[in-house]
């Protein structure tokens, strides 16, 4: 009881130090679990898409000669957190022969919001069933009023051994006018 | 800023609320003995924060629970820390609950008018124990699985409603998906909700009646803020420091120990786990149960603990009698001492129990191994990590060998798992079978008739042993050199993983050895090698020791390709259906040293694997 016979003069500073320490120590104690939680919560930012490299999609004979597109599944390895699936569909592409004998590939995902587009042979166009964007057979925006900000995403195609069609399958970020690979 | 605060305050009255919270009167001034309630609130807050983040990575089903916890623990950034905090804060809560209860009883804070709040506290204590029990199962590892199974099996002993109750909690007649979904809903939803509701009541009642001051009061009364808040936050930091120490303790003085909470091998209902124990805070109950002979476990599991709990509930009334408070104190300390003693006895008994020690050690090995396999490029199959261990030669080979082979054979002198065998050895020691060293000893006149090779079998007096003892014993130095090449060639047939580089390096010598084996060495007088030989009377040496050869041999050693009618006692493991083809494959792979090994940098299974 005798340690502080006249508390008044020093109380202000002592109280401030106590308050400061109480808040500081309390904050440290509370921040550690929150920080550990946030580190785990933000872990997805460090993950990269597992899709990479070229995938064999089909053979040349399977493509119609008249330039009509045909849809093919892309089968490859998919990593889903702790599971690894080999040879499963990871997406789909439209393939078509162009007039100059090349093969053109489009990701079936609409660049507007990520729905799968359908090719309508009778109209000779791709139509997105979600928001009615239309694309020409060559993947360009068909109707300027389409909500899509860019044409269908073309993919690199490689013909190996004169007949195998290999596609470098990639997804791109939806919504922007630029073609930005989804990492 | 002030304008905003004023606006909010006029509508919510929060200033008054904060003021009331901070300026609660602490009779006799701040004291360290008042910190326990606050540390418990802090620990609970840590559990809510870490629990919700863990929830975001957890997947409750029997094929994904272990796998998702593995992913949190070993792959996700900071996952080991998050899980460690949740795990060890749960342990800290048990200790803090005991301290809080002791402080309340010692200071007489349970007496009128605080009876109801005392009961709230006791119910909260039970709810926290229920959280521990349900949380123990969620990682779905062997330890949690088998220990929780014991706990729920005890439920079935309750008359009439027991079996039904057990089914309801387990979610069916067997442990599975619904056990996890139910335990998870209890652990993350129902019980925390009840705790929050009761805690609000607990704190409300505490504020209503005020703090029970410890007499004599050392100082004048003071406000809760800042003196007691400072003491409380220091105590909370100490709790956190203790928890962090527990998480990091194996790494403080070494670079390889496990980080964070223990994590066993995935639950496998087909692999009984004799090292199953509840966590340390339930060990006393586990030990207590051992005192009750069959048919009376109801007393040990429910009636006696229930009666003790009832007496604790009645403490406020008992305390009103003249010696009541002393009785309560005596009871509490005897209960704590009793629980301590039982915990010690359980621990000491296990320490002396060699079987328990072996099982615990094997479990640790499997836990480390499965994490190595899970981190392999193949990943975890959708059937769950449990299949990784079931299909792993390094895990299953020794067990199968001990069960089915070690009655006659040995592996480096033991039964494959490291245990010595009582029965005398009556067949060869298969450590490094088909390797150059093994064949060199087999073809050594001094060794072929020892028990480690043909010594205890009828082949001891067979043609091969006679050939080795007579012919090889008299080999000239040139012939010995030829024998070395033959051994290298024969061993190369096995394509052993650990010899691959030597086999590639010495391909030329191996080619010479093959030629010698076919012609000069007279091996093909009895053995078939390379080309079909209808007259062969001894085991076929084509592909000797290879996976296919070994599987065929184990499947039926009396096949004409092997010992034929000269086979000595070895059963045909496949045709007699002693082992499944899968099991024979596992034994063959294990004997051949053929199993997944991680790249050198990731050999420690308990270490978190760097995020890819």
Coordinates of C-alpha atoms in Angstrom, one line a residue, chain A residues 1 3 15 18-19 21-23 25-26 28-29 32-34 36-41 43 46-47 81-85, chain B residues 42 53 56 67-68 71 75-79 82 85 218-219 225-227 230 233-234 237 240 377-378 380-382 611:
Chain A
X1 CA 0.0 0.0 0.0
X3 CA 4.4 2.1 -2.9
X15 CA -1.8 5.0 -17.0
X18 CA -0.4 0.6 -19.1
X19 CA -3.1 1.4 -21.6
X21 CA 0.9 -2.0 -23.3
X22 CA -2.5 -3.5 -22.7
X23 CA -3.6 -2.7 -26.3
X25 CA 0.0 -7.0 -26.0
X26 CA -3.7 -7.8 -26.7
X28 CA -0.2 -9.2 -30.7
X29 CA -2.0 -12.1 -29.0
X32 CA -1.0 -14.3 -34.4
X33 CA -4.0 -16.6 -35.0
X34 CA -5.6 -14.1 -37.5
X36 CA -2.0 -17.7 -39.6
X37 CA -5.5 -18.0 -40.8
X38 CA -5.0 -15.3 -43.4
X39 CA -1.9 -17.0 -44.7
X40 CA -3.9 -20.1 -45.3
X41 CA -6.8 -18.2 -46.7
X43 CA -2.8 -19.6 -50.2
X46 CA 0.1 -18.9 -54.9
X47 CA -1.4 -21.7 -56.9
X81 CA -5.9 -29.7 -54.5
X82 CA -4.7 -33.1 -53.1
X83 CA -6.1 -35.2 -56.0
X84 CA -4.4 -35.7 -59.4
X85 CA -6.6 -37.0 -62.2
Chain B
X42 CA -9.1 -15.5 -25.5
X53 CA -10.0 -20.7 -41.5
X56 CA -12.3 -23.3 -45.4
X67 CA -6.6 -35.7 -47.4
X68 CA -7.8 -32.2 -46.8
X71 CA -3.2 -30.5 -47.7
X75 CA 1.0 -28.0 -48.7
X76 CA -0.9 -24.8 -47.8
X77 CA 1.2 -21.8 -46.7
X78 CA 1.1 -21.5 -42.9
X79 CA -1.3 -24.5 -42.6
X82 CA -2.9 -22.7 -38.2
X85 CA -2.7 -23.2 -33.0
X218 CA -4.4 -5.5 -1.0
X219 CA -5.3 -2.2 -2.7
X225 CA -9.3 -0.8 -17.5
X226 CA -6.4 -0.6 -17.8
X227 CA -4.8 -2.4 -14.8
X230 CA -3.0 -5.3 -18.9
X233 CA -3.5 -9.5 -22.0
X234 CA -0.1 -10.5 -20.5
X237 CA 0.1 -13.6 -24.5
X240 CA -0.2 -18.0 -26.9
X377 CA 4.1 -36.9 -58.2
X378 CA 1.2 -39.4 -58.4
X380 CA -3.5 -39.0 -53.7
X381 CA -6.0 -41.3 -55.6
X382 CA -9.7 -40.5 -55.3
X611 CA 4.2 -25.0 -51.8

